[in-house]
Short mmCIF file of C-alpha atoms in Angstrom, two decimals:
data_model
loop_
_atom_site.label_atom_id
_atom_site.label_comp_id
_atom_site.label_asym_id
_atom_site.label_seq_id
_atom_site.Cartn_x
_atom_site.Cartn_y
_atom_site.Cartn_z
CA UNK A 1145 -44.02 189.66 78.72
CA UNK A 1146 -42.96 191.40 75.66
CA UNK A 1147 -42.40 194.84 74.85
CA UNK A 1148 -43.56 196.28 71.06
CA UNK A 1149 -41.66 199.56 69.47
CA UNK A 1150 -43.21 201.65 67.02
CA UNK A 1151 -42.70 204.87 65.45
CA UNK A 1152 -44.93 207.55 67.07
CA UNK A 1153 -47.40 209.41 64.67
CA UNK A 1154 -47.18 213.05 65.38
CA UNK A 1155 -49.58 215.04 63.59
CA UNK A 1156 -48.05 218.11 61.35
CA UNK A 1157 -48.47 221.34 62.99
CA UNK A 1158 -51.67 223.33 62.88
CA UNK A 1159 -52.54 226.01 60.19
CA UNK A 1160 -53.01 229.35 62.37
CA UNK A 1161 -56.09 230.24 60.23
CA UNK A 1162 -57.74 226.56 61.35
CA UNK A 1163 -60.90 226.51 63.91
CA UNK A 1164 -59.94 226.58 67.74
CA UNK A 1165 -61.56 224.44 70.21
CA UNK A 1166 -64.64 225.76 71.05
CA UNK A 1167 -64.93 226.90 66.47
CA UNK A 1168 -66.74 224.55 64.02
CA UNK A 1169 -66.30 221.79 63.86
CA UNK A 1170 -64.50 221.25 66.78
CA UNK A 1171 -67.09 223.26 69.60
CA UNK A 1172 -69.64 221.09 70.11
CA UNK A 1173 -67.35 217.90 70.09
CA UNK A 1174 -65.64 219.93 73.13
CA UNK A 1175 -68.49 221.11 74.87
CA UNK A 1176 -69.82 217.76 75.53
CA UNK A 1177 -66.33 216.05 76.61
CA UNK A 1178 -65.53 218.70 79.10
CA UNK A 1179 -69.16 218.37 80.39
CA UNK A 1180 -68.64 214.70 81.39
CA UNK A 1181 -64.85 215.70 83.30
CA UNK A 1182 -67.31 217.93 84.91
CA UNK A 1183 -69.52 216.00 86.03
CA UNK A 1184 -67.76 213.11 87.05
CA UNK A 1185 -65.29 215.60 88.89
CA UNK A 1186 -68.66 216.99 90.60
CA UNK A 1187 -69.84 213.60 91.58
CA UNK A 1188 -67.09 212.97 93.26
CA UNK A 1189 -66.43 216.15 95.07
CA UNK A 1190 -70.44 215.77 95.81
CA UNK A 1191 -69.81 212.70 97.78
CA UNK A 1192 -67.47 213.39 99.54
CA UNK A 1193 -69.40 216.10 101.01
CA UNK A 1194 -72.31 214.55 101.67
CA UNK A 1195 -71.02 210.96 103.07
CA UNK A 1196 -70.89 211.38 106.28
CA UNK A 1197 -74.77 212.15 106.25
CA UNK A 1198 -75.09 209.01 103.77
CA UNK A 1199 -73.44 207.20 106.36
CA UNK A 1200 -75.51 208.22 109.18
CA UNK A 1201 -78.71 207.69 107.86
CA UNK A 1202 -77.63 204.32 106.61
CA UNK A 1203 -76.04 203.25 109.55
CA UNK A 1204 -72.95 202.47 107.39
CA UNK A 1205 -70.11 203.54 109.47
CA UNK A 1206 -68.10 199.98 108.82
CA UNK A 1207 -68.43 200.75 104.82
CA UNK A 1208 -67.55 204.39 105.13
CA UNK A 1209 -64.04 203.66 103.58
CA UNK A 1210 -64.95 201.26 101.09
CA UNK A 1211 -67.20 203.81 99.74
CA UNK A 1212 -64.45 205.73 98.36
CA UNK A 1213 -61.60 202.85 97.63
CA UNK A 1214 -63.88 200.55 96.04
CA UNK A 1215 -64.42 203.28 93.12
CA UNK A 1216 -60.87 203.89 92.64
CA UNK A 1217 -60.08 200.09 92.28
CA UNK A 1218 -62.86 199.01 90.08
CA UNK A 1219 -61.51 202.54 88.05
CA UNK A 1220 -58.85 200.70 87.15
CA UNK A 1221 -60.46 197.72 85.65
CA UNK A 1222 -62.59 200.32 83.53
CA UNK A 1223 -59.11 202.07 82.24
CA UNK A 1224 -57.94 198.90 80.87
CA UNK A 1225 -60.62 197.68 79.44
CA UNK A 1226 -61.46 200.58 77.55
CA UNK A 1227 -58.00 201.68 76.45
CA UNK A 1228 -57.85 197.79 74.83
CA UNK A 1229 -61.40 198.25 72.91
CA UNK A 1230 -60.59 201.66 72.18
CA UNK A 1231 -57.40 199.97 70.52
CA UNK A 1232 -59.38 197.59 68.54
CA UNK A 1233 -62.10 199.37 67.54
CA UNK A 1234 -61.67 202.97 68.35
CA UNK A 1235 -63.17 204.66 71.30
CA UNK A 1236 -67.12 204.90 70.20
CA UNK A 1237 -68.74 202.12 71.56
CA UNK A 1238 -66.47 202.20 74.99
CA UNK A 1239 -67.11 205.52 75.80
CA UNK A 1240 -70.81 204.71 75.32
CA UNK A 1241 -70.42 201.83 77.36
CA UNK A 1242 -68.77 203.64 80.00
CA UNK A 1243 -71.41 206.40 79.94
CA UNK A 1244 -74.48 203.93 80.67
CA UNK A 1245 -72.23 202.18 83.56
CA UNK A 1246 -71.75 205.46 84.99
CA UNK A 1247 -75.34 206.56 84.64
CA UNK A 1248 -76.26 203.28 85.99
CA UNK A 1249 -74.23 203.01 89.01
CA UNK A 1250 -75.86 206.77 90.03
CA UNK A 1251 -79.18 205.35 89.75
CA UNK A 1252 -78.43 202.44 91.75
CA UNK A 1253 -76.42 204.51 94.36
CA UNK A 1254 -79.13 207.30 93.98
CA UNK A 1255 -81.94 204.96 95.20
CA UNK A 1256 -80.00 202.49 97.32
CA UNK A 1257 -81.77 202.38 101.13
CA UNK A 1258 -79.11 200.02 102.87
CA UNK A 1259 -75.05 201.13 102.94
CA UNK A 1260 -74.16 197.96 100.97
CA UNK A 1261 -76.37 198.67 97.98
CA UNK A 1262 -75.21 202.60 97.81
CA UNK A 1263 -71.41 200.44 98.10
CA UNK A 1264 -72.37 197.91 95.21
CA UNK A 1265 -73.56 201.53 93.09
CA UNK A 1266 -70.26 203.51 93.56
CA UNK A 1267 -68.06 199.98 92.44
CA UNK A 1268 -70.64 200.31 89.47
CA UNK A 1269 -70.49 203.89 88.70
CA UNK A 1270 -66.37 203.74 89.40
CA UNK A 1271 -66.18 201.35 86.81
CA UNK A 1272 -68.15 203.54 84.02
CA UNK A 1273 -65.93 206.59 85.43
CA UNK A 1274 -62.54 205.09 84.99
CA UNK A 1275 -63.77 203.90 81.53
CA UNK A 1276 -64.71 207.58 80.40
CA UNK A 1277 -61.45 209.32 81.07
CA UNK A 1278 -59.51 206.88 78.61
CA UNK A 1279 -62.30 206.91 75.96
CA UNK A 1280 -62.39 210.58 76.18
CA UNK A 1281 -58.55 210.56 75.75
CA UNK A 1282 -58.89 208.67 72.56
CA UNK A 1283 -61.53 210.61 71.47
CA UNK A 1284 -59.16 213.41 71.51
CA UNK A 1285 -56.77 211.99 69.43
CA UNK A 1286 -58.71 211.20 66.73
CA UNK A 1287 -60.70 213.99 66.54
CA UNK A 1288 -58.59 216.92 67.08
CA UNK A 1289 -55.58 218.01 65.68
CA UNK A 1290 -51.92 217.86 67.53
CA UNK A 1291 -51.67 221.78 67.28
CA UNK A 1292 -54.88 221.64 69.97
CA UNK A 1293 -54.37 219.25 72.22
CA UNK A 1294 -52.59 221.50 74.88
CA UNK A 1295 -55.99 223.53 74.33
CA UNK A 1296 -58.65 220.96 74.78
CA UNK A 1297 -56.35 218.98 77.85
CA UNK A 1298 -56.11 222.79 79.69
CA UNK A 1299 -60.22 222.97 79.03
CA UNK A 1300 -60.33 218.89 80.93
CA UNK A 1301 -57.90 220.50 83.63
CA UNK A 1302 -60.23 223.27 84.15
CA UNK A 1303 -63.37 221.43 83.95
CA UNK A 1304 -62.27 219.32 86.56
CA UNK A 1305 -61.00 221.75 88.61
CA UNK A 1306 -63.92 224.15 88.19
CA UNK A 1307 -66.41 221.60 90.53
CA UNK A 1308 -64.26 222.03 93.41
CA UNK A 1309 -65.40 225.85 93.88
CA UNK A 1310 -68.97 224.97 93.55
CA UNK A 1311 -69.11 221.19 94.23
CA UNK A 1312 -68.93 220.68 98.37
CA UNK A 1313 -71.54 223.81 98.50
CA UNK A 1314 -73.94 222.89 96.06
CA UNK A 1315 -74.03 219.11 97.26
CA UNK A 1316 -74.40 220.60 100.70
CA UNK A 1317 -77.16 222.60 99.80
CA UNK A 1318 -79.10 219.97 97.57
CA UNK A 1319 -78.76 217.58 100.62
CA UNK A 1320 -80.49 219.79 102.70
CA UNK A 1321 -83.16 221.18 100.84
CA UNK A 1322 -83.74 217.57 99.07
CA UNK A 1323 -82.04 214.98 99.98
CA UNK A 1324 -78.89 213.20 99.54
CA UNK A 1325 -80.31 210.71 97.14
CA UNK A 1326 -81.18 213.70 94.41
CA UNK A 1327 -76.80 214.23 94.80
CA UNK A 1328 -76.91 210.90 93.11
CA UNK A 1329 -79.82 211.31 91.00
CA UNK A 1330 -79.23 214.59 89.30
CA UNK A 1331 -76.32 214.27 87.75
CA UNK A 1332 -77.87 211.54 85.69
CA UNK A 1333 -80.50 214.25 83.84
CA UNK A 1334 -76.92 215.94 83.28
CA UNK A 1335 -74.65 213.49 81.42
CA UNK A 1336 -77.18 212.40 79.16
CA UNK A 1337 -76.97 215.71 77.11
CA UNK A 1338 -73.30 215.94 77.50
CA UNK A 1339 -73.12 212.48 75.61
CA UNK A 1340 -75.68 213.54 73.40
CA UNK A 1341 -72.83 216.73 71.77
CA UNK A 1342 -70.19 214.17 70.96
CA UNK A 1343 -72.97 211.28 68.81
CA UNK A 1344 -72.11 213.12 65.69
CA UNK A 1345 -68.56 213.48 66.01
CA UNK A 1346 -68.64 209.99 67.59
CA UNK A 1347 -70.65 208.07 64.72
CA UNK A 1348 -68.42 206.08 62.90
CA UNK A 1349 -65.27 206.46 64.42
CA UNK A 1350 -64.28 203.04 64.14
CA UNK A 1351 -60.40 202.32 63.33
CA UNK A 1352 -60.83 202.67 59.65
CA UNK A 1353 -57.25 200.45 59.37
CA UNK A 1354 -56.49 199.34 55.88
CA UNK A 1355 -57.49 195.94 54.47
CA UNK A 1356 -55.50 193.16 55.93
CA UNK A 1357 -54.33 194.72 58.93
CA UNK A 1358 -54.03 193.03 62.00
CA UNK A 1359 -56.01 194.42 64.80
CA UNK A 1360 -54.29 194.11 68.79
CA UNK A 1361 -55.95 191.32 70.83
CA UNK A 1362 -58.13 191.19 73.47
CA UNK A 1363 -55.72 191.34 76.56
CA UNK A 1364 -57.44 189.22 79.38
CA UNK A 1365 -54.22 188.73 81.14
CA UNK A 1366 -54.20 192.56 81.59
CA UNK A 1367 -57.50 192.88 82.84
CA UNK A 1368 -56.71 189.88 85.61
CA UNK A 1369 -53.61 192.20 86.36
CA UNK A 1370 -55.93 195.05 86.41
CA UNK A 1371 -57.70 193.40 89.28
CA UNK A 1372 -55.22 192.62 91.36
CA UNK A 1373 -54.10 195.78 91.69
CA UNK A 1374 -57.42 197.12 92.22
CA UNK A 1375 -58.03 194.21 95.16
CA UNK A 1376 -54.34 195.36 96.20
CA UNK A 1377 -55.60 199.15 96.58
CA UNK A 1378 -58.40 197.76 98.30
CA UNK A 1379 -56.36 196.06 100.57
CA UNK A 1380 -53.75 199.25 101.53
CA UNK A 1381 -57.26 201.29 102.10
CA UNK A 1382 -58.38 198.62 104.65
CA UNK A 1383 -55.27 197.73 106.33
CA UNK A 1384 -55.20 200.20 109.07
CA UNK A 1385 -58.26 198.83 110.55
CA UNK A 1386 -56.85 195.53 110.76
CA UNK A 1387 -55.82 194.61 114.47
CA UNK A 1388 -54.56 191.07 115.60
CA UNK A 1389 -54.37 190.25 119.03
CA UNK A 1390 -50.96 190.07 120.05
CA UNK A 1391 -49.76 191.05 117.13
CA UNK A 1392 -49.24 194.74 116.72
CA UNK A 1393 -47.60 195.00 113.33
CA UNK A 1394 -50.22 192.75 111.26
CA UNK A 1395 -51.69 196.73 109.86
CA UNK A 1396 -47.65 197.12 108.89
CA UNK A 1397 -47.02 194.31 107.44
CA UNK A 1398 -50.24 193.87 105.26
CA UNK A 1399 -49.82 197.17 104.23
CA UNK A 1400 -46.50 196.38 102.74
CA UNK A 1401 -47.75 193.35 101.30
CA UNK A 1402 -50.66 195.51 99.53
CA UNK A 1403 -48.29 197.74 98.37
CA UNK A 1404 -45.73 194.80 96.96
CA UNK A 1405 -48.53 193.18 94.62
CA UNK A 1406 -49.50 196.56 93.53
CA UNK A 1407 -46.52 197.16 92.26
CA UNK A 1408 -45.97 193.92 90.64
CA UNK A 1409 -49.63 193.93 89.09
CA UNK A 1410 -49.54 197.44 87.96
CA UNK A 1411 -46.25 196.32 85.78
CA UNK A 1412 -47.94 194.87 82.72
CA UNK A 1413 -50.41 197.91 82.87
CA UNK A 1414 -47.76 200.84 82.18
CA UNK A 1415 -44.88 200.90 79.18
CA UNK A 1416 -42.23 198.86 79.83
CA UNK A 1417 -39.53 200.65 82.09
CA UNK A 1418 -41.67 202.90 83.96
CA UNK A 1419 -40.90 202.01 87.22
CA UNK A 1420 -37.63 201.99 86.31
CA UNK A 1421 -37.78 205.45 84.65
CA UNK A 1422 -36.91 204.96 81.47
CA UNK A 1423 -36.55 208.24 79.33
CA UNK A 1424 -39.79 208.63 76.77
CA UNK A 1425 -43.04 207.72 77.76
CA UNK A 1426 -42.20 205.35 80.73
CA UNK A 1427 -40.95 208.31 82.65
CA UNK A 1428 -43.85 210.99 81.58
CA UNK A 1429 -46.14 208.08 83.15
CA UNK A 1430 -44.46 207.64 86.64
CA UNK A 1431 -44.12 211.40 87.07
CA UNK A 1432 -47.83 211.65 86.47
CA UNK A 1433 -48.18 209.16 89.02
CA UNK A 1434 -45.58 211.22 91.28
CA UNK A 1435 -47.45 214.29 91.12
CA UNK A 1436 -50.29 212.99 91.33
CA UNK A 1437 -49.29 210.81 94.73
CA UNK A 1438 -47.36 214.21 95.78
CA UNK A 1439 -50.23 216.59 95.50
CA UNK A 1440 -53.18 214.49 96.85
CA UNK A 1441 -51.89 213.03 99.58
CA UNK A 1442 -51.14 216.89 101.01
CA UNK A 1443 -53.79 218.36 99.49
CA UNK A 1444 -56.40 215.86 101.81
CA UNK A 1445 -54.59 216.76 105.18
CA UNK A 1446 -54.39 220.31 104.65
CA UNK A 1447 -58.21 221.03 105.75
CA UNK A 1448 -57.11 218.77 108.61
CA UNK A 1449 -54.41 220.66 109.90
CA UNK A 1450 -55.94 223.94 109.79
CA UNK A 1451 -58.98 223.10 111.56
CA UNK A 1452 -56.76 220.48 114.03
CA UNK A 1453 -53.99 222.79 115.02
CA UNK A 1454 -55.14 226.02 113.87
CA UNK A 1455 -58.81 226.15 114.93
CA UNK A 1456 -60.10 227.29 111.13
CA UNK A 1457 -63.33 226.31 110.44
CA UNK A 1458 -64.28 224.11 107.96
CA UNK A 1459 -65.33 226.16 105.65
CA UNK A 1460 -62.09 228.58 105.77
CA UNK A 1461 -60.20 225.90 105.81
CA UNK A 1462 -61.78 224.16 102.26
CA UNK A 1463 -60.72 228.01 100.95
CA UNK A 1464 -57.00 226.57 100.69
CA UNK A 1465 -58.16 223.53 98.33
CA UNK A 1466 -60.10 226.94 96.19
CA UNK A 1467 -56.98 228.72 96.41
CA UNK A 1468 -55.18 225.99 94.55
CA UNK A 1469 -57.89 225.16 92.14
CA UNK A 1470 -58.36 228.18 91.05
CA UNK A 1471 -54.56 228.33 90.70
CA UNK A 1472 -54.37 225.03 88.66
CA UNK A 1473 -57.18 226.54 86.45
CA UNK A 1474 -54.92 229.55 86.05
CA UNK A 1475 -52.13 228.13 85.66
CA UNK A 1476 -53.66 225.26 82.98
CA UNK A 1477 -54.95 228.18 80.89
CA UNK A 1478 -52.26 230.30 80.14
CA UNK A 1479 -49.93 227.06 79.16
CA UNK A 1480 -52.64 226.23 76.96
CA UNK A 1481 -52.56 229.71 75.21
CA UNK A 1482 -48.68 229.61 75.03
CA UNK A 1483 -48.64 226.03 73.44
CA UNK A 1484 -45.40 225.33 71.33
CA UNK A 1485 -43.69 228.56 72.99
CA UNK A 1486 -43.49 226.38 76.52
CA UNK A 1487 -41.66 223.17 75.96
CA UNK A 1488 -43.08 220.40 77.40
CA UNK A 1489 -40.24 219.51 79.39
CA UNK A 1490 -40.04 222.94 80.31
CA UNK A 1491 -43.38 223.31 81.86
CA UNK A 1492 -43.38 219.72 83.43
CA UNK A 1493 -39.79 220.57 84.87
CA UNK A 1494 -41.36 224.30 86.79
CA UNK A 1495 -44.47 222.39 87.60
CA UNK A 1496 -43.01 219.31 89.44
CA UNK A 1497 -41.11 222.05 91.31
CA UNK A 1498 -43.39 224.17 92.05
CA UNK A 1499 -45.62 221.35 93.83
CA UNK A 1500 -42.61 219.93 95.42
CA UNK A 1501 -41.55 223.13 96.93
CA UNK A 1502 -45.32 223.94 98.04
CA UNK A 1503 -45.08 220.32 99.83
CA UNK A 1504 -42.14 221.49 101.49
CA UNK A 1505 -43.46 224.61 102.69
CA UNK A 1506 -46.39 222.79 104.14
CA UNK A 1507 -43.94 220.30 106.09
CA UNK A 1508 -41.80 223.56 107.32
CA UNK A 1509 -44.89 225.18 108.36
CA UNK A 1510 -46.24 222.18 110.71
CA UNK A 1511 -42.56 221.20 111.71
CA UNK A 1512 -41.89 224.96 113.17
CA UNK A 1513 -45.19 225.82 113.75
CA UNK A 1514 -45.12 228.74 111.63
CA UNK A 1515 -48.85 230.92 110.68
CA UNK A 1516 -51.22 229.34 108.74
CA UNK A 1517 -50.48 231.65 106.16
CA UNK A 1518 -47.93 230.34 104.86
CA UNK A 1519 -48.75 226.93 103.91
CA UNK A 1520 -51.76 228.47 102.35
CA UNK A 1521 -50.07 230.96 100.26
CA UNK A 1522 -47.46 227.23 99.49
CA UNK A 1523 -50.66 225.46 98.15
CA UNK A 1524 -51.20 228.59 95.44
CA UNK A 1525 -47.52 226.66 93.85
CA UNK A 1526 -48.75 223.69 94.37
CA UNK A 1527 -52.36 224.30 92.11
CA UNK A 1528 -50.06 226.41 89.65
CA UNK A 1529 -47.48 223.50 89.13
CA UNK A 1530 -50.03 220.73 88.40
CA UNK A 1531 -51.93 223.16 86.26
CA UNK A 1532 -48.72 222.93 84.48
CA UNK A 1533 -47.83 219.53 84.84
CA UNK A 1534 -51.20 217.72 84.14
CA UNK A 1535 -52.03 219.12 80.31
CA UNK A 1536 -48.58 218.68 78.88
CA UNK A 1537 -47.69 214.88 80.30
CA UNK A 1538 -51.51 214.29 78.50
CA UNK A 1539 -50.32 215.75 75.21
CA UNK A 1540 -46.94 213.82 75.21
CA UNK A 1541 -49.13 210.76 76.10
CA UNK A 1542 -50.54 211.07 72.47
CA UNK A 1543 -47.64 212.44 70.72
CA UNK A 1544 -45.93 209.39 71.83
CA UNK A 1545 -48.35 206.94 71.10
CA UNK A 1546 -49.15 205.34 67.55
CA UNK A 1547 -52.92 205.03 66.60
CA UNK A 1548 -52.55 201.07 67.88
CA UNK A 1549 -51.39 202.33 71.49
CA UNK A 1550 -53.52 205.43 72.30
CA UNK A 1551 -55.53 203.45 74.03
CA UNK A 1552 -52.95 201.47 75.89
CA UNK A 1553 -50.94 204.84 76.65
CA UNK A 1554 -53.75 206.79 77.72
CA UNK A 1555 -55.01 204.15 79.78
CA UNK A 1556 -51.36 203.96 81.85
CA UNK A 1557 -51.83 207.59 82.20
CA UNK A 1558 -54.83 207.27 84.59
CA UNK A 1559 -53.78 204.30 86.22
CA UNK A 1560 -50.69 205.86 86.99
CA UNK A 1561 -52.99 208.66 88.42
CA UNK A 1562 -55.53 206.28 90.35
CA UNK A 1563 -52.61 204.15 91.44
CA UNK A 1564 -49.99 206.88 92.80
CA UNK A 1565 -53.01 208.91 94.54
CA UNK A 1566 -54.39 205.66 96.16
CA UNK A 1567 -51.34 204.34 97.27
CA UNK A 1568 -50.59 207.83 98.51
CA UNK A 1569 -53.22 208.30 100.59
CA UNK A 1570 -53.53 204.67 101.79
CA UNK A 1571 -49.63 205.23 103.10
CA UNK A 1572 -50.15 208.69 104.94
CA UNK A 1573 -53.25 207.57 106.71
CA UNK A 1574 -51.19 204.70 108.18
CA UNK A 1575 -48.54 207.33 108.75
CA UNK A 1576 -50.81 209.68 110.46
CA UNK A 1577 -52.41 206.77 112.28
CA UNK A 1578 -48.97 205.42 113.81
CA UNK A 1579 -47.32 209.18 114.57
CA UNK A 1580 -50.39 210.35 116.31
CA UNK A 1581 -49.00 209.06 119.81
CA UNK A 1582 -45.96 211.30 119.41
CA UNK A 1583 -48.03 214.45 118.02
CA UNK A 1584 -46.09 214.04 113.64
CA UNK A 1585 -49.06 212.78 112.33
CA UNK A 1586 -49.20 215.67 110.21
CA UNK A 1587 -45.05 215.87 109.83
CA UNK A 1588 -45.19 212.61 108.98
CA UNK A 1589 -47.89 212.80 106.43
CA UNK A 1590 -46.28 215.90 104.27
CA UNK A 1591 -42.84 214.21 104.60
CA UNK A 1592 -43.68 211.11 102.55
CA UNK A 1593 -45.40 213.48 100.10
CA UNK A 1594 -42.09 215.70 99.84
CA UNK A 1595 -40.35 212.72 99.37
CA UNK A 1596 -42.76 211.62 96.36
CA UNK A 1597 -42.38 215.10 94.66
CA UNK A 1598 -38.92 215.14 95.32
CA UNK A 1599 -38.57 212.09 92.79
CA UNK A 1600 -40.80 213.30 89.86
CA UNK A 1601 -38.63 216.11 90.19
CA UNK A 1602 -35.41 213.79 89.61
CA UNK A 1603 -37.46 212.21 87.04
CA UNK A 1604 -39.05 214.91 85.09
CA UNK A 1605 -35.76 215.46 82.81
CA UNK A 1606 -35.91 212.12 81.77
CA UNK A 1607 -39.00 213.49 79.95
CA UNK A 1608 -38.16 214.09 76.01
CA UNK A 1609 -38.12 217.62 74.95
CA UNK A 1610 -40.63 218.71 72.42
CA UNK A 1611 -38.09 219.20 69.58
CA UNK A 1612 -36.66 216.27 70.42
CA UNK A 1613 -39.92 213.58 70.66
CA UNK A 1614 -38.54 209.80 71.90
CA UNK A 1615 -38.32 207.63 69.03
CA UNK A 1616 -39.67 204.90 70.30
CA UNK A 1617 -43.22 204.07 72.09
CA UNK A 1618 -42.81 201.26 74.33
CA UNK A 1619 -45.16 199.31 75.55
CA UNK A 1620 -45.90 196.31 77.64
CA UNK A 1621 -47.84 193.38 76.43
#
């Protein structure tokens, strides 16, 4: 393993007078890009909602699980794979790529009759998904200027926090008054338009490097990393339903073992240093993966607790995830409009705070049994701080990235988040699993995600400040 240092290219400041995002000739461009976060943040919300009847029908209870892990892992794969092409030969033909793999894995999903083929679709359609986000990444850094970046990132924040107002409910309804298969099927007459916007700004983007330059290799040995940490993920997911006869600790100890070759095999797939946290970009990845772990592994027990200990209802209770989305939409939004005026490592610092501290109010509140209140007035920090955090640690991505690594860099980025929110949530449900017997399931569950926010917090100055960019852009080979 060798690491390569290059001098960043950061992109001079943008005239006041040029177009915005959504102006010529940039509006289009950014229409269609946030349409596919959209989407594939839909789809996934959709899903969720409507598994359990999916499962039913199908009589796949035993798959129920992999239904979810198995996209998450084979997102991996698709975030390596692209950032290298996009590397070589900019991000055209992977995002198309990624686009078809998506569509296709909906159609097979959308039509599957048996629990293993609607399995086989989601790996397929996981695969396209992970594949998108880092071509879409790319895309933005060759299309737009530096000066927008915090702009279009707060419009991907949005867009995929948008679905979660109107996802579960509109899945819900189309299951009812259709059927669960046109979940599946309709987003498909949806993302072909939305790839259709970006064709012209697309055609021809190819690295345009001058004659004689040496373009970066195909990196198999990443990709066979890349899958062992997806078959690790896999593993964590599906260790708690492990049992062994006489052996109580077998879900324990293969969990640990999952979590050891993670680690190892998600090395060569991040900048050199970053799980050491190494100031520049190796430390802007981890706390993306910090938050990240931090945030979702609360934000999926939440529901639970409210409806477990405080009799909500399910549908009051999914009003604390809105709370916080619409929160992280806020909060996304305004640092978008106040750009250079918030430093980055200013508005990474409050965020990471903010969730940690909305963590900890959620552990108070189940430790002392306080109202529900007031770990759903917490999670409004919590949506506010990643609505910070998110949109900056993308734009530093770029700004410390040369035009060989975007695609390396940006890949890391959503690793890091695939990898710290799968790891998360593997972890707490083995937490929840073990504490149930002495009634801290849920204690247990928010401690271990205090404890993950409370380190990107310890890491987040490690981040360099905006008027003082890193020097160096690491990364691993």
């Amino acid at each position: 393993m060798t690491t390569e240092q290059a001098q960043p290219v950061l992109e001079k400041p943008q005239d006041p007078a040029s177009p915005g995002i959504l102006q010529r000739p940039h509006v289009w461009v950014t229409i269609g890009a946030c349409a596919l976060v959209f989407l594939s943040a839909f789809e996934s919300l959709a899903v969720t909602t409507i598994m359990p009847l999916v499962s039913r029908e199908l009589d796949g209870a035993a798959l129920y699980a992999l239904a979810f892990a198995g996209p998450l892992a084979t997102g991996v794969m698709g975030m390596v794979a692209a950032g290298n092409w996009s590397d070589r030969r900019g991000p055209t033909a992977p995002l198309y790529l990624s686009v078809a793999m998506f569509v296709v894995g909906l159609l097979i999903a959308g039509t599957a009759l048996t629990m293993p083929v609607l399995v086989a679709g989601r790996l397929v359609q996981g695969l396209g998904g992970g594949a998108i986000t880092v071509a879409l990444y790319v895309m933005v850094a060759r299309v737009y200027p530096a000066a927008l970046h915090p702009r279009i990132f707060a419009a991907f924040s949005a867009a995929w926090v948008i679905p979660s107002l109107v996802g579960p409910f509109a899945a819900g309804v189309v299951a009812s008054a259709l059927s669960w298969h046109w979940v599946f099927l309709g987003v498909v007459f949806l993302v072909v338009p939305a790839l259709a916007m970006l064709v012209p700004a697309l055609r021809g983007m190819g690295r345009h490097e001058p004659a004689g330059s040496v373009l970066p290799p195909w990196e198999f040995g990443r990709l066979a990393w890349a899958a062992l940490a997806a078959l690790a993920v896999l593993g964590l997911n599906l260790s708690a339903g492990v049992r062994v006869d006489g052996f109580a600790a077998a879900p324990v100890l293969l969990a640990a073992a999952a979590v050891a070759v993670a680690l190892v095999a998600v090395r060569p797939l991040v900048p050199g240093g970053t799980l050491r946290a190494r100031r520049g970009l190796p430390s802007v990845i981890l706390v993306r993966g910090l938050v990240s772990a931090a945030f979702f592994g609360t934000e999926v027990y939440l529901p639970y607790l409210l409806i477990e200990r405080y009799g909500f209802s399910p549908q009051f209770a999914g009003l604390t995830l809105t709370v916080g989305a619409l929160a992280w939409a806020g909060a996304s939004t305004v640092q978008g409009r106040l750009g250079e005026r918030l430093a980055h490592r200013t508005a990474i610092r409050i965020g990471s705070a903010a969730v940690f501290g909305a963590v900890v109010v959620a552990l108070v509140t189940t430790w002392l049994d306080w109202p529900a209140a007031v770990a759903i007035a917490g999670w409004v920090f919590a949506g506010a701080g990643m609505g910070l955090v998110y949109p900056r640690l993308s734009v530093l991505t770029l700004a410390l990235s040369t035009k060989a690594t975007q695609g390396f860099n940006s890949s890391a980025m959503s690793i890091a988040d695939s990898l710290g929110g799968a790891l998360a949530l593997a972890a707490t449900a083995i937490i929840f699993t073990g504490l149930a017997a002495m009634g801290g399931s849920f204690v247990g569950v928010f401690g271990l995600a205090a404890l993950l926010a409370a380190i990107a917090v310890v890491v987040a100055p490690r981040i360099p400040a905006a008027d003082r960019p890193a020097r160096k852009a690491a990364r691993v080979r």
